[in-house]
Short mmCIF file of C-alpha atoms in Angstrom, two decimals:
data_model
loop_
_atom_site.label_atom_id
_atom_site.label_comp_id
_atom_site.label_asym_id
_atom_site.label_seq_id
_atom_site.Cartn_x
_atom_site.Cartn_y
_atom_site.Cartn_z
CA UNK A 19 12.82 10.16 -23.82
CA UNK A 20 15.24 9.88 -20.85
CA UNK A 21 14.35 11.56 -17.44
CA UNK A 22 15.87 11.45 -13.81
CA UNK A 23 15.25 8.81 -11.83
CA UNK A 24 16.69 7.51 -8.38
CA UNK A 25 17.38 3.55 -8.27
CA UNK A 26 20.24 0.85 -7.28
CA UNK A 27 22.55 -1.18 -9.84
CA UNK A 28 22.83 -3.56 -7.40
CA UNK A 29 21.75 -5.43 -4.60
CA UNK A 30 24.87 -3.89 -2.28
CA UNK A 31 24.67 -0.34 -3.64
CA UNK A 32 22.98 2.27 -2.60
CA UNK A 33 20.32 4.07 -4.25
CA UNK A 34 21.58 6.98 -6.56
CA UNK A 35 20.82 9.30 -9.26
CA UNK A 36 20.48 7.85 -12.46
CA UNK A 37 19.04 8.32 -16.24
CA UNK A 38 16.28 6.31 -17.61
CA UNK A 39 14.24 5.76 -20.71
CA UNK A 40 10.61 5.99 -20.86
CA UNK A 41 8.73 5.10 -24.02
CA UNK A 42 6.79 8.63 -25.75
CA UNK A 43 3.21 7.81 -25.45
CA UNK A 44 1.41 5.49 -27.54
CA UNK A 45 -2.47 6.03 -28.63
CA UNK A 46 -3.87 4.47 -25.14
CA UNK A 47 -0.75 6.13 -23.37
CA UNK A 48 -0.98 8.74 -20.36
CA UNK A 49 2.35 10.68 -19.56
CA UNK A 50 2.41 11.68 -16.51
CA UNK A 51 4.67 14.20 -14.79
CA UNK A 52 4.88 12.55 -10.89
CA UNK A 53 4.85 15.01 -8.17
CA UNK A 54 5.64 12.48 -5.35
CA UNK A 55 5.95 9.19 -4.73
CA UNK A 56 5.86 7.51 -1.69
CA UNK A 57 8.54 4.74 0.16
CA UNK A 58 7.21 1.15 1.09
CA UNK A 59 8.71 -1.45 2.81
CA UNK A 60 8.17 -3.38 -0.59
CA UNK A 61 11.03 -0.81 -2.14
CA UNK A 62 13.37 -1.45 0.07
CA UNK A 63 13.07 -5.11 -0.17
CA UNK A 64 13.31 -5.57 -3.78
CA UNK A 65 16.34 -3.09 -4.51
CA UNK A 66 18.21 -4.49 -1.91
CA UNK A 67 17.10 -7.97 -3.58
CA UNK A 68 16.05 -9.44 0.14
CA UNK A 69 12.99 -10.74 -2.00
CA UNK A 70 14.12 -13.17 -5.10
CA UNK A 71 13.90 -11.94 -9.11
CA UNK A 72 15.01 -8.33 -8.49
CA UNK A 73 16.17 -6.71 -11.75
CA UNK A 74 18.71 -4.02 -12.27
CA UNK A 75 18.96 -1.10 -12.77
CA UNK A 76 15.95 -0.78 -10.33
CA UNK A 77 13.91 2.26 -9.94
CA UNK A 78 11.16 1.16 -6.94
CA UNK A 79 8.51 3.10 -6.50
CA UNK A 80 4.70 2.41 -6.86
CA UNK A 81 2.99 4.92 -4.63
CA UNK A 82 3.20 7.68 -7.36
CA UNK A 83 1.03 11.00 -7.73
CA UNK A 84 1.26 13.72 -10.11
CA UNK A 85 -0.35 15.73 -13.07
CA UNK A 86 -1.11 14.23 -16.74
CA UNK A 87 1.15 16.22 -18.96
CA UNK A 88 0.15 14.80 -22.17
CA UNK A 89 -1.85 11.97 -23.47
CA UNK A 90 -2.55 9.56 -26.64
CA UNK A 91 -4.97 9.87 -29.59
CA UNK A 92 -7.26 7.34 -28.30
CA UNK A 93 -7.22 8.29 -24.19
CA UNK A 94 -10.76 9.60 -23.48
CA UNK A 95 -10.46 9.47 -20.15
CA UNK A 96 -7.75 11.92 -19.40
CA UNK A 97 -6.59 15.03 -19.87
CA UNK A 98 -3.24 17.55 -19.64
CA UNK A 99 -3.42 18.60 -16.03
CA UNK A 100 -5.49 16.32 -14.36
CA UNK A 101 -4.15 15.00 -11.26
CA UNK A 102 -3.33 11.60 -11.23
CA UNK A 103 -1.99 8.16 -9.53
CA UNK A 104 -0.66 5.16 -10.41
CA UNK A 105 -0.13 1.96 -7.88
CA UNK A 106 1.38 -1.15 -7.78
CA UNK A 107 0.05 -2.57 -11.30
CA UNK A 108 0.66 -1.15 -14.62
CA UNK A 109 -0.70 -4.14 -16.90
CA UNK A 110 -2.24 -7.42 -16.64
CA UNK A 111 -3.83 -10.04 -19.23
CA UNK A 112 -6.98 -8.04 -19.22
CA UNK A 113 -8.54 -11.00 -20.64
CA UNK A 114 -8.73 -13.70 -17.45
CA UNK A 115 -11.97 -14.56 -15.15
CA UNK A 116 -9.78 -12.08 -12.13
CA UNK A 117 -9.18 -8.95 -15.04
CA UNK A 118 -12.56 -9.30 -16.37
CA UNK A 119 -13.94 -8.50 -12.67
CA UNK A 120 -11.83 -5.72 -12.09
CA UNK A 121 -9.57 -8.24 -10.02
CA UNK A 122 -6.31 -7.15 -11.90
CA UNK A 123 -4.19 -7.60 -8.77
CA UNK A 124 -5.29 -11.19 -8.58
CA UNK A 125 -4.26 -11.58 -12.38
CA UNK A 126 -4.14 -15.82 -13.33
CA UNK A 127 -1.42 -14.67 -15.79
CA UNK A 128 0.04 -12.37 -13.53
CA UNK A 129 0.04 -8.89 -13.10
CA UNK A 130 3.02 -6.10 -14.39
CA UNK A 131 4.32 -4.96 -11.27
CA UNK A 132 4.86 -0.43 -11.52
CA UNK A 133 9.00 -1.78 -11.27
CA UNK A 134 10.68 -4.62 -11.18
CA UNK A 135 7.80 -6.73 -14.12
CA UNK A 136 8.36 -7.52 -17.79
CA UNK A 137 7.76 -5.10 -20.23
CA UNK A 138 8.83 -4.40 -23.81
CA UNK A 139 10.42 -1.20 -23.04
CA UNK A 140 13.75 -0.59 -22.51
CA UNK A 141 15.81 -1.90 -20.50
CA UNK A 142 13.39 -5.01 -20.21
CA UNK A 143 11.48 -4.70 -16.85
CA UNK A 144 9.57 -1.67 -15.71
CA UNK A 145 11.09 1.05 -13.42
CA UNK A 146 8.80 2.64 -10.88
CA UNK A 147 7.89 6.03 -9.48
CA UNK A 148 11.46 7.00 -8.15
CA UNK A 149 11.33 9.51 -11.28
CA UNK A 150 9.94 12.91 -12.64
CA UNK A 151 7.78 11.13 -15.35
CA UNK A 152 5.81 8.11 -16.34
CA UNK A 153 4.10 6.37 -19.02
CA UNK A 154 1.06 4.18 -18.34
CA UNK A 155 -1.61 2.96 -20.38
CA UNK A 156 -4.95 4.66 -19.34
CA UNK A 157 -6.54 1.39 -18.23
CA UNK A 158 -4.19 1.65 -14.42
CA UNK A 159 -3.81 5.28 -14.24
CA UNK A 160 -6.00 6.66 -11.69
CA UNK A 161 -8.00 9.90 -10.58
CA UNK A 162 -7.00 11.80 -7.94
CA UNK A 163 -10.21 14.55 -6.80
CA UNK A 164 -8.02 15.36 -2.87
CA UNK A 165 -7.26 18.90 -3.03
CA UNK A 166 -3.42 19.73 -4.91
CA UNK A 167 -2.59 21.06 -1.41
CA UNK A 168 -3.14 17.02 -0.02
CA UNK A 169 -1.50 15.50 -2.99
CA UNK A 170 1.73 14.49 -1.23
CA UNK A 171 -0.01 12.96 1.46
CA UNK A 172 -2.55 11.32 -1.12
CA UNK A 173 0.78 9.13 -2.23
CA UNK A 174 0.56 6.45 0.12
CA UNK A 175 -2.94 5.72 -0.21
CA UNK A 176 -1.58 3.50 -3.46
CA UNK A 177 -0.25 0.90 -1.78
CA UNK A 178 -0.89 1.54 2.43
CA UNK A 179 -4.50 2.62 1.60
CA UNK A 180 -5.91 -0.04 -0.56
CA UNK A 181 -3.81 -2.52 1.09
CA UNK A 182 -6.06 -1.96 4.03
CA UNK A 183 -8.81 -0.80 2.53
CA UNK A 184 -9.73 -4.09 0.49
CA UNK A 185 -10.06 -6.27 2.90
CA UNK A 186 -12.24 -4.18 5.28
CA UNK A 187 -14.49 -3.71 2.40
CA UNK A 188 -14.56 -7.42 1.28
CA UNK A 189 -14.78 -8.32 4.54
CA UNK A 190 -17.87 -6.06 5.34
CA UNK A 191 -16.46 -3.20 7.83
CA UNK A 192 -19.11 -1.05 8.91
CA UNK A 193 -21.35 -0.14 11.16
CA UNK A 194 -22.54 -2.77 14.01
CA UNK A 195 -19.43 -4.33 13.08
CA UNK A 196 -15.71 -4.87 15.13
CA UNK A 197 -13.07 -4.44 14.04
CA UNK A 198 -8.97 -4.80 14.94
CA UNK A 199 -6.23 -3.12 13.68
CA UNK A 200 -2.91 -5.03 14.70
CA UNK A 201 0.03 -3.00 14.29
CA UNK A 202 0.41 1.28 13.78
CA UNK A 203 2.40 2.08 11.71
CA UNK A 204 2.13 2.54 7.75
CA UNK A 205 -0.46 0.30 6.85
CA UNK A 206 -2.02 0.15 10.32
CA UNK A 207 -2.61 3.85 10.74
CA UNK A 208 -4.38 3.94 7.32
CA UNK A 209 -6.55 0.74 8.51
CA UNK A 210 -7.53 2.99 11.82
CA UNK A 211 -8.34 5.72 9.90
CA UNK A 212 -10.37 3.76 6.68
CA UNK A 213 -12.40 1.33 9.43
CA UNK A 214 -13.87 4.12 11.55
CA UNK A 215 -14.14 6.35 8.39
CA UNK A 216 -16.60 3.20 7.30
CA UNK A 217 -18.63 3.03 10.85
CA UNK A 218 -16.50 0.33 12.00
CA UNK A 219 -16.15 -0.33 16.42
CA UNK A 220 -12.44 0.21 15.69
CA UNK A 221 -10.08 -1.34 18.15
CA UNK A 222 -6.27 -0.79 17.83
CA UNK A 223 -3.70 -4.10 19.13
CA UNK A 224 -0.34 -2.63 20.00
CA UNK A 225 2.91 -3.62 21.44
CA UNK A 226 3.77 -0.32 22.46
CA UNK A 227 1.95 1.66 25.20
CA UNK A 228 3.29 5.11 24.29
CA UNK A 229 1.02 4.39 20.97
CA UNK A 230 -2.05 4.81 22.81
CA UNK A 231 -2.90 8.47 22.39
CA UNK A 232 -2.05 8.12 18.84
CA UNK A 233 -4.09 5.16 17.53
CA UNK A 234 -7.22 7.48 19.72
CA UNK A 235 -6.22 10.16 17.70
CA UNK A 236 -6.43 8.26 13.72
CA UNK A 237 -9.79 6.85 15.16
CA UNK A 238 -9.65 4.34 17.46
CA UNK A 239 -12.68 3.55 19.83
CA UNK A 240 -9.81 1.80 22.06
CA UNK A 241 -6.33 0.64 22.44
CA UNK A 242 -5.01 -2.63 23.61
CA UNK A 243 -1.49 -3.50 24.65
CA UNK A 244 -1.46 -6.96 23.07
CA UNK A 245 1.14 -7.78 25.69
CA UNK A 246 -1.41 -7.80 28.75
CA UNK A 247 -3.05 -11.19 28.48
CA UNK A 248 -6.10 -9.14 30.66
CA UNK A 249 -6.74 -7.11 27.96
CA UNK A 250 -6.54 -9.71 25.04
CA UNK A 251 -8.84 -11.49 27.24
CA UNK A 252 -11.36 -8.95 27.72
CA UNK A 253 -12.03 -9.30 23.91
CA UNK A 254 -12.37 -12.77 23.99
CA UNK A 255 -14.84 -14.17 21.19
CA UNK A 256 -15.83 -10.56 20.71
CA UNK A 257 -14.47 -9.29 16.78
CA UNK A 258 -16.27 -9.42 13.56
CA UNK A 259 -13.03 -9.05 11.45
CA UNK A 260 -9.23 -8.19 12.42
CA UNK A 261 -7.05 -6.67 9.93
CA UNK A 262 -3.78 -7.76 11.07
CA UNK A 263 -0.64 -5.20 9.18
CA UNK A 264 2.67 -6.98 11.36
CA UNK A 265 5.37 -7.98 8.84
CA UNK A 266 7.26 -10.06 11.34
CA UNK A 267 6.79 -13.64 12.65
CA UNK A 268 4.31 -13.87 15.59
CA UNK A 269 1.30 -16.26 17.14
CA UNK A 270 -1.54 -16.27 15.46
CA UNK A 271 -3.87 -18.14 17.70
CA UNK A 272 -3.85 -14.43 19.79
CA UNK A 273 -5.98 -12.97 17.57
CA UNK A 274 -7.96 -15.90 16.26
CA UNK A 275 -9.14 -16.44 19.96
CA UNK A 276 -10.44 -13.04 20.08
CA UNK A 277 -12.69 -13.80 17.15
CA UNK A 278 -16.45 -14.51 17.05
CA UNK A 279 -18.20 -17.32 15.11
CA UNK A 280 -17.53 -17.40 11.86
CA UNK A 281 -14.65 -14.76 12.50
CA UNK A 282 -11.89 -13.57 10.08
CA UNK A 283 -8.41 -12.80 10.72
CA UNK A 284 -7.00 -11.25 7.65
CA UNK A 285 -3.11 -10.94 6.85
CA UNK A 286 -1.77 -8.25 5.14
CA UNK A 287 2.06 -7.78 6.37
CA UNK A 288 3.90 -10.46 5.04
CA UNK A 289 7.19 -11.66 7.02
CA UNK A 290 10.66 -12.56 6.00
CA UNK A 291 9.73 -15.92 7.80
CA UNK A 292 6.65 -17.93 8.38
CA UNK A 293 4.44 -17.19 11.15
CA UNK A 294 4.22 -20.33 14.05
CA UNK A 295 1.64 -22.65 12.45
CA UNK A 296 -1.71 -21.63 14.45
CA UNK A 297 -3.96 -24.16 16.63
CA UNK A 298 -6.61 -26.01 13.76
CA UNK A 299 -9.04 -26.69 16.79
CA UNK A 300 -8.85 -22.88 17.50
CA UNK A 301 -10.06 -22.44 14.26
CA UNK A 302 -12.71 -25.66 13.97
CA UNK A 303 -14.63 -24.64 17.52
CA UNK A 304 -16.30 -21.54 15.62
CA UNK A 305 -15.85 -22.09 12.08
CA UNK A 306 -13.33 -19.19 12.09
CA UNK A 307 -10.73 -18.30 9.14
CA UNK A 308 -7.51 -17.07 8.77
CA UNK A 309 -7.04 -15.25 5.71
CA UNK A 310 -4.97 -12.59 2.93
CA UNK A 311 -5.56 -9.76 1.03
CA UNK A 312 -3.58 -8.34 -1.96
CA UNK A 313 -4.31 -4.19 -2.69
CA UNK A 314 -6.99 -4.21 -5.11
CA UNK A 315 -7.87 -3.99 -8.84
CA UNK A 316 -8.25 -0.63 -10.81
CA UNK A 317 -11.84 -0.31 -9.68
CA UNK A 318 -11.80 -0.72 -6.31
CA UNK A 319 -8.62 1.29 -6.13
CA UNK A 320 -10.40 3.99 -7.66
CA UNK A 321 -13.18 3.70 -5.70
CA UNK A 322 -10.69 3.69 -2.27
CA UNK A 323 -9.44 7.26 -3.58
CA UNK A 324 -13.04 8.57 -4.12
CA UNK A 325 -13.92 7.68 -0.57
CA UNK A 326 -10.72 8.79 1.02
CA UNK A 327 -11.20 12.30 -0.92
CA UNK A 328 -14.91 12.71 0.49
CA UNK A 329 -13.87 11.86 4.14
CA UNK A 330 -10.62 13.76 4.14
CA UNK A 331 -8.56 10.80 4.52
CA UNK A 332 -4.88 10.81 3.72
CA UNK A 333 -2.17 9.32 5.00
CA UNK A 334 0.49 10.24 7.93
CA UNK A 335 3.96 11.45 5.98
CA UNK A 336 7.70 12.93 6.21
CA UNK A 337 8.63 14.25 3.01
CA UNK A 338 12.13 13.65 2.04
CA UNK A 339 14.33 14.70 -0.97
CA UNK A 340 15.35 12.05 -3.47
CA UNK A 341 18.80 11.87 -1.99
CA UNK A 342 18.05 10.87 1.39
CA UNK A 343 16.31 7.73 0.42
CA UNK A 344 19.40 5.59 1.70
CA UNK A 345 19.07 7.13 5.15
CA UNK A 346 14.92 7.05 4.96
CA UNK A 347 15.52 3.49 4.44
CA UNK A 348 17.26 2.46 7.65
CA UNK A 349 15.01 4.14 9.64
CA UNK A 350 12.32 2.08 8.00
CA UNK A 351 14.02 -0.95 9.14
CA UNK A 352 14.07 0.99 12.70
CA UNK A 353 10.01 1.99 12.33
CA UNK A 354 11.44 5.74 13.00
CA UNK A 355 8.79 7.73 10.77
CA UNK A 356 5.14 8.43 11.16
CA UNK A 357 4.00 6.88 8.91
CA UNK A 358 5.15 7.01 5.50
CA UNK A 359 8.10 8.51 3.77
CA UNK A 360 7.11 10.41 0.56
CA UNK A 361 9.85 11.56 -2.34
CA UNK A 362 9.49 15.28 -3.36
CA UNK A 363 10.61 14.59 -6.93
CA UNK A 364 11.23 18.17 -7.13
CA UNK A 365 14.46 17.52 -5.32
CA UNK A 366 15.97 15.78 -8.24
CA UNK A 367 16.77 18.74 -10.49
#
């Protein structure tokens, strides 16, 4: 079948309306007619080929929602007209030690990115959720149980909410615990909101003092201007775990020194360009760690949704039509939208 889509030919065009196959279901097959689908900074970076091995056409897009609109002989788990999601992963190995423990994302084969990974349809690599339809195999397609009226919103919890939600879990965020958020904006407002939905003593780390009353308000106990050297030092030796969302190049050794024994500072934004190589004694004198996190296999994903839908979690968003992607994108690069950009697919005929 070919539907509309929305993706670049090339790294120095812009993104435009396009056609594009998708396969007709096969027995383990879910078709699924996407609603919205929301913008990451990850979209931006591979159709503009900033990160290496970009494929064209691309159609980005991995932060998709919608309703199943038809399924294969041997789905069980699905139905026409559930409501649905699909994330970063479409496939994996499904037969390593990471896919046999639900691990997909940390696949030793590697995973099959939602765009931009091999595949045996047509044209050769997948293309993602920048369209009206889908097909995924049942195994990565996930339920969604937020009310219709939130499903827009629901989007982003794909990528920004398991992003941040992983880690906190791995890492034990909950109650008697602290925990930082460095960085509001799309994956730190969903860390706010997912670490004091858990119980978590949630402290926000900002650059920006005008961000106060709005960290408070997704669920921060407090707010620090990381800028102030008082108030990094009033922290001092004091956090459990900080969840660290930046995507550009700073120290390191500001957080770590805010950790207690045995400590984590996790790192989910990743930079165009390495961070400054942090202190090792820092890091000996209280057996602390610096660490990453990668979103999170099918189950835990699923589970993230199911908890998000019970506490009425969803993400921050500014819904856009399909043909203002282009301009959505520079004011990504100029962190002008709170928080997340999400594609009404509605808007492409």
């Amino acid at each position: 079948m070919t539907v509309k889509a929305y993706g670049a030919h090339a790294a120095d065009q812009p993104v435009v309306a396009m056609d594009i196959p998708r396969r007709d279901p096969g027995p383990r097959d879910v078709q699924i007619e996407i609603a919205y689908c929301g913008v990451c900074h990850s979209d931006l970076h591979t159709v503009r080929s900033e990160w290496p091995g970009t494929l064209y056409p691309c159609v980005p897009g991995h932060e998709i929602v919608g309703r199943v609109g038809a399924v294969g002989a041997e789905v069980t788990g699905f139905k026409p007209g559930d409501l649905v999601g699909v994330g970063c992963l479409v496939d994996s190995c499904r037969h390593c030690a990471s896919c046999d423990e639900g691990l997909e994302q940390y696949c030793t084969n590697g995973f099959v990115g939602t765009y931009n990974g091999p595949t045996a349809d047509a044209p050769g690599h997948t293309l993602g959720g920048y369209a009206q339809r889908i097909v995924v195999d049942q195994r990565f397609v996930l339920h969604i149980r937020h009310p219709e009226s939130q499903l827009a919103a629901v989007a982003p919890l794909l990528c920004a909410g398991i992003t941040t939600y992983s880690p906190l879990r791995h890492w034990g965020a909950g109650p008697g615990k602290k925990v930082g958020i460095v960085g509001i904006g799309g994956l730190g407002h969903m860390g706010i909101k997912i670490a004091h939905a858990l119980g978590a003593r949630v402290v926000a780390f900002t650059t920006s003092e005008s961000k106060r009353a709005e960290a408070h308000a997704l669920g921060a106990d407090e707010v620090v201007n990381s800028k102030d050297p008082t108030q990094m030092q009033a922290h001092a030796g004091s956090f459990d775990f900080i969840l660290n969302t930046v995507a550009a190049p700073h120290v390191l050794d500001a957080y770590t020194a805010l950790l207690k024994r045995d400590g984590t500072l996790c790192l989910v934004g990743a930079p165009a360009s390495p961070h400054p190589s942090p202190s090792v004694m820092g890091l000996i004198f209280g057996r602390k760690a610096i660490a990453g996190s990668l979103i999170g296999g099918l189950p835990e994903t699923q589970e993230m949704l199911d908890f998000c839908a019970e506490h009425g979690i969803v993400a921050d968003i500014e819904m856009i039509r399909a043909d203002d992607i282009e301009a959505a994108y520079e004011r990504m690069l100029r962190s002008d939208v709170k928080y997340r950009f999400v594609i009404d697919t509605a808007s492409m005929g």
